[in-house]
Tab-separated table of C-alpha atoms and ligand atoms in Angstrom:
chain	number	residue	atom	x	y	z
A	1	MET	CA	14.926	0.127	1.457
A	2	LYS	CA	18.923	1.160	0.801
A	3	ILE	CA	19.611	5.242	-0.084
A	4	GLN	CA	21.612	3.639	-3.163
A	5	ASN	CA	18.834	1.879	-4.832
A	6	LEU	CA	16.662	4.754	-4.076
A	7	ILE	CA	18.944	7.439	-5.512
A	8	SER	CA	19.032	4.472	-8.490
A	9	ILE	CA	15.158	4.291	-8.767
A	10	ASN	CA	15.280	7.739	-9.289
A	11	LYS	CA	17.959	7.668	-11.984
A	12	GLN	CA	15.862	5.076	-13.665
A	13	PHE	CA	12.328	6.856	-13.591
A	14	GLY	CA	12.328	9.963	-12.695
A	15	SER	CA	10.503	11.987	-9.918
A	16	PRO	CA	8.983	11.950	-7.779
A	17	VAL	CA	8.381	8.534	-7.816
A	18	TYR	CA	6.157	6.651	-5.472
A	19	VAL	CA	8.757	3.089	-4.484
A	20	TYR	CA	7.276	0.062	-2.754
A	21	ASP	CA	9.440	-2.491	-0.963
A	22	ALA	CA	8.120	-5.639	-1.797
A	23	ASN	CA	10.028	-7.447	1.457
A	24	LYS	CA	8.785	-4.964	3.974
A	25	ILE	CA	5.271	-5.602	3.131
A	26	GLU	CA	6.037	-9.454	3.225
A	27	ASN	CA	7.869	-9.294	6.706
A	28	GLN	CA	4.472	-7.008	8.008
A	29	TYR	CA	2.531	-10.223	6.685
A	30	ASN	CA	4.441	-12.826	8.476
A	31	ARG	CA	4.836	-10.339	11.636
A	32	LEU	CA	0.889	-10.080	11.745
A	33	VAL	CA	0.713	-14.257	10.745
A	34	THR	CA	3.318	-15.216	13.421
A	35	ALA	CA	1.101	-13.412	16.267
A	36	PHE	CA	-1.940	-14.748	15.979
A	37	SER	CA	-0.353	-18.381	15.264
A	38	LYS	CA	-2.390	-19.816	18.479
A	39	VAL	CA	-5.842	-18.675	16.891
A	40	LYS	CA	-6.764	-22.389	14.779
A	41	SER	CA	-8.129	-20.189	11.480
A	42	LEU	CA	-6.840	-16.685	10.801
A	43	ARG	CA	-8.429	-14.440	7.840
A	44	ILE	CA	-5.801	-11.529	6.970
A	45	HIS	CA	-8.249	-9.082	4.772
A	46	TYR	CA	-5.589	-6.504	3.109
A	47	ALA	CA	-7.692	-3.280	2.932
A	48	ALA	CA	-7.451	-2.712	-0.810
A	49	LYS	CA	-8.115	1.519	-0.384
A	50	ALA	CA	-4.539	2.161	1.292
A	51	LEU	CA	-2.170	1.036	-1.817
A	52	SER	CA	-4.756	-1.021	-4.778
A	53	ASN	CA	-2.351	-1.143	-7.435
A	54	ILE	CA	-3.035	-4.084	-9.319
A	55	SER	CA	0.382	-5.701	-8.683
A	56	ILE	CA	0.256	-5.145	-4.874
A	57	LEU	CA	-2.829	-6.844	-4.815
A	58	LYS	CA	-1.665	-10.034	-6.779
A	59	PHE	CA	1.363	-9.686	-4.403
A	60	MET	CA	-0.702	-9.881	-1.586
A	61	LYS	CA	-2.421	-12.653	-3.312
A	62	LYS	CA	0.838	-14.339	-3.420
A	63	LEU	CA	1.526	-13.603	0.395
A	64	GLY	CA	-1.716	-15.730	0.671
A	65	SER	CA	-3.996	-12.774	1.878
A	66	ARG	CA	-7.558	-11.906	1.200
A	67	LEU	CA	-9.069	-8.500	0.277
A	68	ASP	CA	-10.704	-6.144	2.185
A	69	THR	CA	-12.869	-3.507	-0.132
A	70	VAL	CA	-15.601	-1.260	-0.049
A	71	SER	CA	-16.171	-0.155	-3.876
A	72	ILE	CA	-17.383	-2.413	-6.795
A	73	GLU	CA	-14.189	-1.146	-8.630
A	74	GLU	CA	-12.094	-2.101	-5.598
A	75	VAL	CA	-13.948	-5.581	-5.640
A	76	LYS	CA	-13.510	-5.951	-9.768
A	77	ILE	CA	-9.886	-4.870	-9.164
A	78	GLY	CA	-9.530	-7.673	-7.149
A	79	LEU	CA	-10.878	-10.305	-9.244
A	80	LEU	CA	-9.014	-9.120	-12.025
A	81	ALA	CA	-5.892	-9.641	-9.409
A	82	GLY	CA	-7.004	-13.573	-9.152
A	83	PHE	CA	-8.690	-13.419	-5.513
A	84	LYS	CA	-11.785	-15.522	-5.345
A	85	PRO	CA	-14.447	-13.446	-4.586
A	86	ASN	CA	-15.562	-15.776	-1.110
A	87	ASN	CA	-11.557	-14.520	-0.235
A	88	ILE	CA	-13.318	-10.551	-1.120
A	89	ILE	CA	-15.172	-9.115	1.828
A	90	PHE	CA	-17.038	-5.948	1.047
A	91	THR	CA	-17.663	-3.155	3.482
A	92	PRO	CA	-18.592	0.191	2.328
A	93	ASN	CA	-20.685	2.661	3.797
A	94	GLY	CA	-23.329	4.781	2.553
A	95	VAL	CA	-23.523	2.714	-0.528
A	96	SER	CA	-26.764	2.117	-3.068
A	97	ILE	CA	-28.009	-1.299	-2.492
A	98	ASP	CA	-28.086	-1.408	-6.164
A	99	GLU	CA	-24.562	-1.684	-4.986
A	100	ILE	CA	-24.628	-3.944	-2.533
A	101	GLU	CA	-26.529	-6.381	-4.597
A	102	LYS	CA	-24.182	-6.203	-7.822
A	103	VAL	CA	-21.205	-7.014	-5.779
A	104	SER	CA	-23.327	-9.811	-3.738
A	105	LYS	CA	-23.919	-11.240	-7.104
A	106	LEU	CA	-20.307	-11.490	-7.990
A	107	GLY	CA	-20.093	-14.117	-5.194
A	108	VAL	CA	-18.580	-11.508	-2.127
A	109	GLN	CA	-19.092	-11.377	1.165
A	110	ILE	CA	-21.050	-8.687	2.113
A	111	ASN	CA	-20.912	-6.886	5.017
A	112	ILE	CA	-23.407	-4.300	6.128
A	113	ASP	CA	-23.162	-1.410	8.266
A	114	ASN	CA	-27.265	0.299	8.129
A	115	LEU	CA	-30.107	-1.456	9.363
A	116	SER	CA	-32.141	0.045	6.427
A	117	ILE	CA	-30.006	-1.281	4.246
A	118	LEU	CA	-29.962	-4.849	6.119
A	119	GLU	CA	-33.918	-5.111	5.974
A	120	GLN	CA	-33.890	-4.120	2.137
A	121	PHE	CA	-30.977	-6.677	1.330
A	122	GLY	CA	-32.602	-9.084	3.628
A	123	ARG	CA	-36.166	-9.139	2.125
A	124	ARG	CA	-34.727	-9.182	-1.037
A	125	ASN	CA	-31.960	-11.843	-0.676
A	126	PRO	CA	-33.084	-13.760	2.814
A	127	ILE	CA	-30.486	-17.129	1.967
A	128	THR	CA	-27.171	-14.715	1.098
A	129	PRO	CA	-25.272	-14.770	3.956
A	130	VAL	CA	-24.249	-11.382	5.282
A	131	CYS	CA	-21.774	-10.241	7.603
A	132	ILE	CA	-22.937	-7.327	9.880
A	133	ARG	CA	-20.556	-4.324	11.253
A	134	ILE	CA	-21.447	-3.070	14.675
A	135	ASN	CA	-20.041	0.037	16.222
A	136	PRO	CA	-18.622	-0.684	19.493
A	137	HIS	CA	-18.712	3.269	20.637
A	138	VAL	CA	-14.885	3.028	21.459
A	139	ASN	CA	-13.180	5.680	20.863
A	140	ALA	CA	-9.558	4.196	19.859
A	141	GLY	CA	-8.655	6.551	16.812
A	142	GLY	CA	-5.370	8.762	16.758
A	143	ASN	CA	-6.778	12.027	15.330
A	144	SER	CA	-10.771	12.525	15.369
A	145	ASN	CA	-11.227	12.260	11.571
A	146	ILE	CA	-10.269	8.463	11.342
A	147	SER	CA	-11.705	7.646	14.359
A	148	VAL	CA	-14.494	6.059	13.340
A	149	GLY	CA	-16.180	4.471	16.548
A	150	HIS	CA	-17.492	6.894	18.684
A	151	ILE	CA	-21.074	7.580	19.072
A	152	ASP	CA	-21.856	10.067	16.739
A	153	SER	CA	-20.103	8.443	13.815
A	154	LYS	CA	-21.619	7.558	10.544
A	155	PHE	CA	-19.811	4.096	10.650
A	156	GLY	CA	-21.594	0.582	12.038
A	157	ILE	CA	-24.763	-0.431	13.583
A	158	SER	CA	-24.866	1.095	17.156
A	159	ILE	CA	-24.514	-1.648	19.453
A	160	HIS	CA	-27.365	0.208	21.569
A	161	GLN	CA	-29.416	-0.928	18.274
A	162	ILE	CA	-28.917	-4.586	18.548
A	163	PRO	CA	-32.618	-5.495	19.994
A	164	LEU	CA	-33.668	-3.762	16.360
A	165	LEU	CA	-30.927	-5.323	14.548
A	166	LEU	CA	-32.025	-8.667	16.030
A	167	ARG	CA	-35.477	-8.714	15.530
A	168	ILE	CA	-34.805	-6.862	11.540
A	169	ILE	CA	-32.856	-10.446	11.037
A	170	LYS	CA	-36.125	-12.929	12.399
A	171	ASN	CA	-38.692	-11.177	10.514
A	172	THR	CA	-35.971	-11.228	7.115
A	173	GLN	CA	-35.081	-14.558	8.458
A	174	MET	CA	-31.682	-13.660	7.234
A	175	ASN	CA	-28.467	-16.037	7.780
A	176	VAL	CA	-25.096	-13.860	9.467
A	177	ASN	CA	-21.992	-15.944	9.168
A	178	GLY	CA	-19.846	-12.904	10.392
A	179	ILE	CA	-19.984	-9.732	12.649
A	180	HIS	CA	-17.244	-7.044	12.567
A	181	MET	CA	-16.070	-4.057	13.786
A	182	HIS	CA	-13.300	-1.048	12.891
A	183	THR	CA	-12.568	1.060	15.599
A	184	GLY	CA	-10.820	3.352	13.580
A	185	SER	CA	-7.001	3.943	12.395
A	186	ASP	CA	-4.463	4.787	14.749
A	187	ILE	CA	-4.896	2.495	17.812
A	188	LEU	CA	-2.681	3.481	20.559
A	189	ASP	CA	-3.596	1.311	23.185
A	190	ILE	CA	-3.990	-2.605	23.114
A	191	GLU	CA	-6.131	-2.651	26.286
A	192	VAL	CA	-8.906	-0.186	24.279
A	193	PHE	CA	-8.805	-2.443	21.823
A	194	LEU	CA	-9.104	-5.591	23.553
A	195	TYR	CA	-12.285	-3.467	25.931
A	196	ALA	CA	-14.276	-3.116	21.906
A	197	SER	CA	-13.361	-6.525	21.126
A	198	GLU	CA	-15.189	-7.638	24.107
A	199	ILE	CA	-17.936	-5.924	23.071
A	200	LEU	CA	-18.258	-7.226	19.536
A	201	PHE	CA	-17.788	-11.234	22.300
A	202	GLU	CA	-20.676	-10.260	23.586
A	203	ASN	CA	-22.730	-9.052	21.349
A	204	ALA	CA	-21.732	-12.374	19.069
A	205	LEU	CA	-23.473	-14.862	21.124
A	206	ASN	CA	-27.108	-13.025	19.926
A	207	PHE	CA	-25.597	-15.104	16.144
A	208	LYS	CA	-25.673	-18.288	15.748
A	209	ASN	CA	-24.336	-19.341	12.680
A	210	LEU	CA	-21.415	-17.171	12.637
A	211	GLU	CA	-18.042	-18.276	10.307
A	212	PHE	CA	-15.953	-15.716	11.315
A	213	ILE	CA	-15.669	-12.700	13.952
A	214	ASP	CA	-13.811	-9.975	12.208
A	215	PHE	CA	-11.593	-7.234	13.901
A	216	GLY	CA	-11.178	-4.411	11.540
A	217	SER	CA	-7.704	-2.667	11.728
A	218	GLY	CA	-6.641	0.672	12.979
A	219	PHE	CA	-3.014	-0.629	13.720
A	220	LYS	CA	-0.986	2.053	13.970
A	221	VAL	CA	2.719	1.802	12.764
A	222	PRO	CA	5.250	4.569	13.460
A	223	TYR	CA	5.869	7.583	11.363
A	224	LYS	CA	8.922	9.183	13.465
A	225	TYR	CA	11.838	7.844	15.228
A	226	GLY	CA	10.292	7.147	18.357
A	227	ASP	CA	6.492	6.889	18.094
A	228	ILE	CA	4.613	4.240	19.826
A	229	GLU	CA	3.228	1.759	17.331
A	230	THR	CA	0.905	-1.122	18.018
A	231	ASN	CA	1.911	-4.116	19.663
A	232	ILE	CA	0.384	-6.625	17.042
A	233	GLU	CA	2.989	-9.475	19.332
A	234	GLU	CA	1.612	-8.464	22.319
A	235	LEU	CA	-1.974	-7.815	20.747
A	236	GLY	CA	-1.652	-11.095	19.147
A	237	LYS	CA	-0.874	-12.732	22.228
A	238	LYS	CA	-4.057	-11.527	24.134
A	239	LEU	CA	-6.120	-11.704	21.502
A	240	SER	CA	-5.899	-14.488	20.411
A	241	ALA	CA	-6.231	-16.457	23.953
A	242	ARG	CA	-9.467	-14.559	24.737
A	243	PHE	CA	-10.825	-15.460	20.828
A	244	ASN	CA	-10.112	-19.364	21.912
A	245	GLU	CA	-12.006	-19.232	24.864
A	246	PHE	CA	-15.112	-17.578	22.793
A	247	CYS	CA	-14.950	-19.975	20.265
A	248	LYS	CA	-15.589	-22.828	23.170
A	249	LYS	CA	-18.137	-21.141	24.532
A	250	TYR	CA	-20.455	-20.745	21.556
A	251	GLY	CA	-19.787	-23.919	20.861
A	252	LYS	CA	-17.791	-23.941	16.777
A	253	ASN	CA	-14.185	-23.017	16.241
A	254	LEU	CA	-14.913	-19.716	14.124
A	255	ASP	CA	-12.011	-17.413	12.164
A	256	LEU	CA	-10.643	-14.623	13.325
A	257	ALA	CA	-10.358	-12.032	10.607
A	258	PHE	CA	-8.427	-8.838	10.356
A	259	GLU	CA	-8.297	-5.810	7.532
A	260	PRO	CA	-4.808	-4.289	7.743
A	261	GLY	CA	-3.991	-1.597	5.415
A	262	LYS	CA	-1.906	0.889	6.543
A	263	PHE	CA	0.236	-1.832	8.434
A	264	LEU	CA	1.103	-3.762	5.747
A	265	VAL	CA	1.519	-1.254	3.257
A	266	SER	CA	2.384	1.860	5.216
A	267	GLU	CA	6.345	1.387	6.166
A	268	ALA	CA	7.006	-0.230	2.762
A	269	GLY	CA	6.429	3.266	0.884
A	270	PHE	CA	9.006	5.699	-0.347
A	271	PHE	CA	7.981	9.005	-2.380
A	272	ILE	CA	11.136	10.250	-4.182
A	273	THR	CA	10.948	13.781	-4.772
A	274	THR	CA	13.534	16.570	-6.509
A	275	VAL	CA	13.811	20.409	-5.064
A	276	ASN	CA	13.239	22.837	-7.430
A	277	SER	CA	14.759	25.538	-5.809
A	278	VAL	CA	15.700	26.571	-1.684
A	279	LYS	CA	13.772	29.863	-1.382
A	280	GLN	CA	14.941	32.502	1.572
A	281	THR	CA	12.063	34.534	3.242
A	282	THR	CA	12.774	36.941	6.542
A	283	SER	CA	11.657	33.896	8.523
A	284	THR	CA	12.172	30.315	6.786
A	285	VAL	CA	13.945	28.453	4.611
A	286	PHE	CA	11.385	26.337	2.204
A	287	ALA	CA	12.811	24.000	0.169
A	288	GLN	CA	10.376	23.411	-3.051
A	289	ILE	CA	9.782	20.386	-4.678
A	290	ASN	CA	8.384	19.054	-8.084
A	291	SER	CA	5.532	17.299	-5.979
A	292	GLY	CA	2.680	18.689	-4.085
A	293	PHE	CA	-0.500	17.531	-2.069
A	294	ASN	CA	-1.704	16.457	-5.309
A	295	HIS	CA	0.732	13.865	-5.162
A	296	PHE	CA	0.994	13.163	-1.559
A	297	ILE	CA	-2.031	14.608	0.394
A	298	ARG	CA	-1.699	13.562	4.192
A	299	PRO	CA	0.325	15.849	5.943
A	300	MET	CA	-2.311	19.030	4.473
A	301	PHE	CA	-4.960	17.111	4.948
A	302	TYR	CA	-4.064	14.880	8.031
A	303	ASN	CA	-1.702	16.922	9.297
A	304	SER	CA	0.353	13.784	9.616
A	305	TYR	CA	3.679	13.364	9.807
A	306	HIS	CA	6.133	11.978	7.402
A	307	GLU	CA	10.018	11.713	7.819
A	308	ILE	CA	11.928	13.430	5.279
A	309	LYS	CA	15.447	12.234	4.451
A	310	ASN	CA	17.613	13.941	1.602
A	311	ILE	CA	19.495	10.997	-0.034
A	312	SER	CA	21.425	13.484	-2.058
A	313	ASN	CA	23.183	14.448	1.337
A	314	PRO	CA	22.364	12.147	3.979
A	315	GLU	CA	25.653	12.736	6.143
A	316	GLY	CA	25.079	16.373	6.027
A	317	LYS	CA	24.888	18.718	8.820
A	318	LYS	CA	21.088	19.338	9.959
A	319	ARG	CA	19.466	22.748	9.201
A	320	PHE	CA	15.823	24.107	9.652
A	321	TYR	CA	13.642	24.317	6.719
A	322	SER	CA	9.858	24.095	5.443
A	323	VAL	CA	9.539	21.794	2.701
A	324	VAL	CA	6.592	23.063	0.376
A	325	GLY	CA	5.496	21.697	-2.634
A	326	TYR	CA	4.521	23.259	-5.735
A	327	ILE	CA	0.784	23.592	-5.861
A	328	CYS	CA	-0.689	27.177	-6.327
A	329	GLU	CA	-2.330	27.352	-2.813
A	330	THR	CA	-0.856	26.423	0.664
A	331	ASP	CA	1.252	22.868	0.714
A	332	THR	CA	3.304	22.330	3.156
A	333	PHE	CA	4.766	19.140	3.704
A	334	ALA	CA	6.946	19.903	6.904
A	335	ASN	CA	7.092	23.087	8.578
A	336	ASN	CA	9.982	24.310	10.888
A	337	ARG	CA	11.715	20.506	10.318
A	338	GLU	CA	15.424	19.264	10.802
A	339	ILE	CA	16.505	18.059	7.518
A	340	GLU	CA	20.474	17.177	6.051
A	341	GLU	CA	21.427	19.868	4.624
A	342	ILE	CA	19.900	20.900	1.359
A	343	SER	CA	21.253	22.511	-1.945
A	344	GLU	CA	18.427	23.161	-5.090
A	345	GLY	CA	18.493	19.551	-7.160
A	346	ASP	CA	18.330	17.334	-4.069
A	347	LEU	CA	16.602	14.229	-3.981
A	348	LEU	CA	14.314	14.439	-0.539
A	349	VAL	CA	12.455	11.503	0.033
A	350	PHE	CA	8.985	10.715	2.567
A	351	LYS	CA	8.918	8.133	4.306
A	352	ASN	CA	5.459	5.880	4.943
A	353	ALA	CA	4.826	6.459	2.022
A	354	GLY	CA	2.910	3.009	1.185
A	355	ALA	CA	-0.774	3.658	2.573
A	356	TYR	CA	-3.580	6.723	1.547
A	357	CYS	CA	-0.829	8.295	-0.837
A	358	PHE	CA	-0.900	7.493	-4.180
A	359	THR	CA	-4.772	6.386	-3.949
A	360	MET	CA	-5.327	9.772	-2.488
A	361	SER	CA	-3.390	11.506	-5.201
A	362	ASN	CA	-4.911	13.678	-8.288
A	363	ASN	CA	-4.699	16.065	-11.047
A	364	TYR	CA	-4.929	19.091	-9.287
A	365	ASN	CA	-3.388	22.105	-11.225
A	366	SER	CA	-3.306	19.799	-14.734
A	367	ARG	CA	-0.238	17.926	-13.083
A	368	LEU	CA	0.339	14.860	-13.792
A	369	LYS	CA	0.411	11.200	-11.282
A	370	PRO	CA	3.927	9.504	-10.948
A	371	PRO	CA	4.581	6.612	-12.197
A	372	GLU	CA	5.224	3.632	-9.408
A	373	VAL	CA	7.520	1.196	-9.146
A	374	LEU	CA	7.687	-2.174	-6.972
A	375	TRP	CA	10.908	-3.160	-5.299
A	376	TYR	CA	11.109	-7.179	-5.705
A	377	ASN	CA	14.318	-8.831	-5.614
A	378	ASN	CA	16.600	-6.555	-5.415
A	379	LYS	CA	15.341	-5.654	-9.036
A	380	ALA	CA	12.886	-2.125	-9.439
A	381	LEU	CA	9.701	-3.007	-11.230
A	382	LEU	CA	7.186	-0.391	-12.890
A	383	ILE	CA	3.849	-1.116	-12.011
A	384	ARG	CA	2.038	2.327	-13.105
A	385	GLU	CA	3.404	4.462	-15.875
A	386	LYS	CA	3.896	7.821	-15.206
A	387	GLU	CA	0.161	9.780	-17.046
A	388	LYS	CA	0.911	11.720	-20.170
A	389	PHE	CA	-0.233	14.912	-20.985
A	390	GLU	CA	-3.058	13.265	-23.235
A	391	ASP	CA	-3.836	11.663	-19.765
A	392	ILE	CA	-5.073	14.950	-18.658
A	393	LEU	CA	-7.578	15.560	-21.361
A	394	ASN	CA	-8.705	12.206	-21.535
A	395	LYS	CA	-12.584	12.207	-20.985
A	396	GLN	CA	-12.832	16.173	-21.120
A	397	ILE	CA	-14.997	16.826	-24.232
A	398	GLU	CA	-14.410	19.721	-26.241
A	399	LEU	CA	-16.989	22.204	-27.169
A	400	ASN	CA	-16.185	24.662	-30.613
A	401	PHE	CA	-17.887	28.338	-29.976
B	501	PLP	C1	-9.780	1.902	5.998
B	501	PLP	C2	-10.597	0.254	5.906
B	501	PLP	C3	-9.345	-0.303	7.209
B	501	PLP	C4	-7.982	-0.289	6.773
B	501	PLP	O1	-7.413	0.533	8.022
B	501	PLP	P1	-5.893	0.487	8.254
B	501	PLP	O2	-6.050	1.606	9.330
B	501	PLP	O3	-5.112	1.228	7.353
B	501	PLP	O4	-5.780	-0.761	8.851
B	501	PLP	C5	-10.326	-1.643	7.563
B	501	PLP	N1	-11.205	-2.224	7.257
B	501	PLP	C6	-12.379	-1.445	6.855
B	501	PLP	C7	-13.554	-1.168	6.915
B	501	PLP	C8	-11.613	-0.063	6.206
B	501	PLP	O5	-12.399	1.053	5.761
């Protein structure tokens, strides 16, 4: 996005504010479609949890995307956004059988990742087709908090348990129409991903009624200049060829599915903040902004790197700063970072603020959540109002003593 547009959005809506560039989302979507154009039928299920604003979901639907959801609430937003139930996949972890059955009754594709739940569900709903989440135990993640394929992971049904899985399916006579893996976020190495895919192919032969194979997600996007990113084009070429080969062997053209979150929305997001004060201590120059980990938790939670640009002084000479928030707790966005010289009142913009940023925000310190703006066809469209003070008190019950 152009700096002047970010500045004008700040003028109109104030800061802090989240801005999403629809054009970038569309480009990423099209990149994925193009990379897998050799596959007969591709399903892209946008992972709603990355950025779940209903207008973003509607935009995804307009692009032709389907939806990946992890809670009944996300399913309901998806339905309100206009997705057909059978274009939504429900891939929860650790939710109750009750929630799974409720979602299933809405007509949504269920993905089960637990043998106990599978058996209970299959007993009660033998006709409903289900997808099964396999854990291939491939450690492909970039950060131990977000790699979900390893042996002690709580996600998926272990490949070592396939015999028990097959017995349950036989006993319940249930119908498995898809198999799935999601090895974790931040795949750095395509070969690792392809290796995990081979494990999925091998096991797919155990199921006779498949309609799709879902390869999850975990595409890495660049967070800073020179970062390695998943080479989607190369992955598309290699995996498509292998997938088409597999379909021949299987004797049927299956759909190839993905569930990208970060890949579609991370780079489209910008978080604009204002510098409240510049504070020097004996060793550090702090830039203190009008936000905190209540709005933007990834740096504190995952130690994630987000590029920061001073859009009020974009050509200024660079100096070292620690950028911190206003939360009464250690609240650091960047340590000893080179940023264009900062004055109080300047606007600092965080990049890669599309995925897992607003959706993880909260009201800690009784602060209001910021508004969200979609930059679409050269216009700034408000898609979430800034919270009001009344929202903080909403649902609180006041006792009188
Ligand atoms: C979170 C999640 C995704 C999206 O992962 P990204 O790294 O954001 O692409 C996909 N599938 C499932 C099952 C998930 O839980």
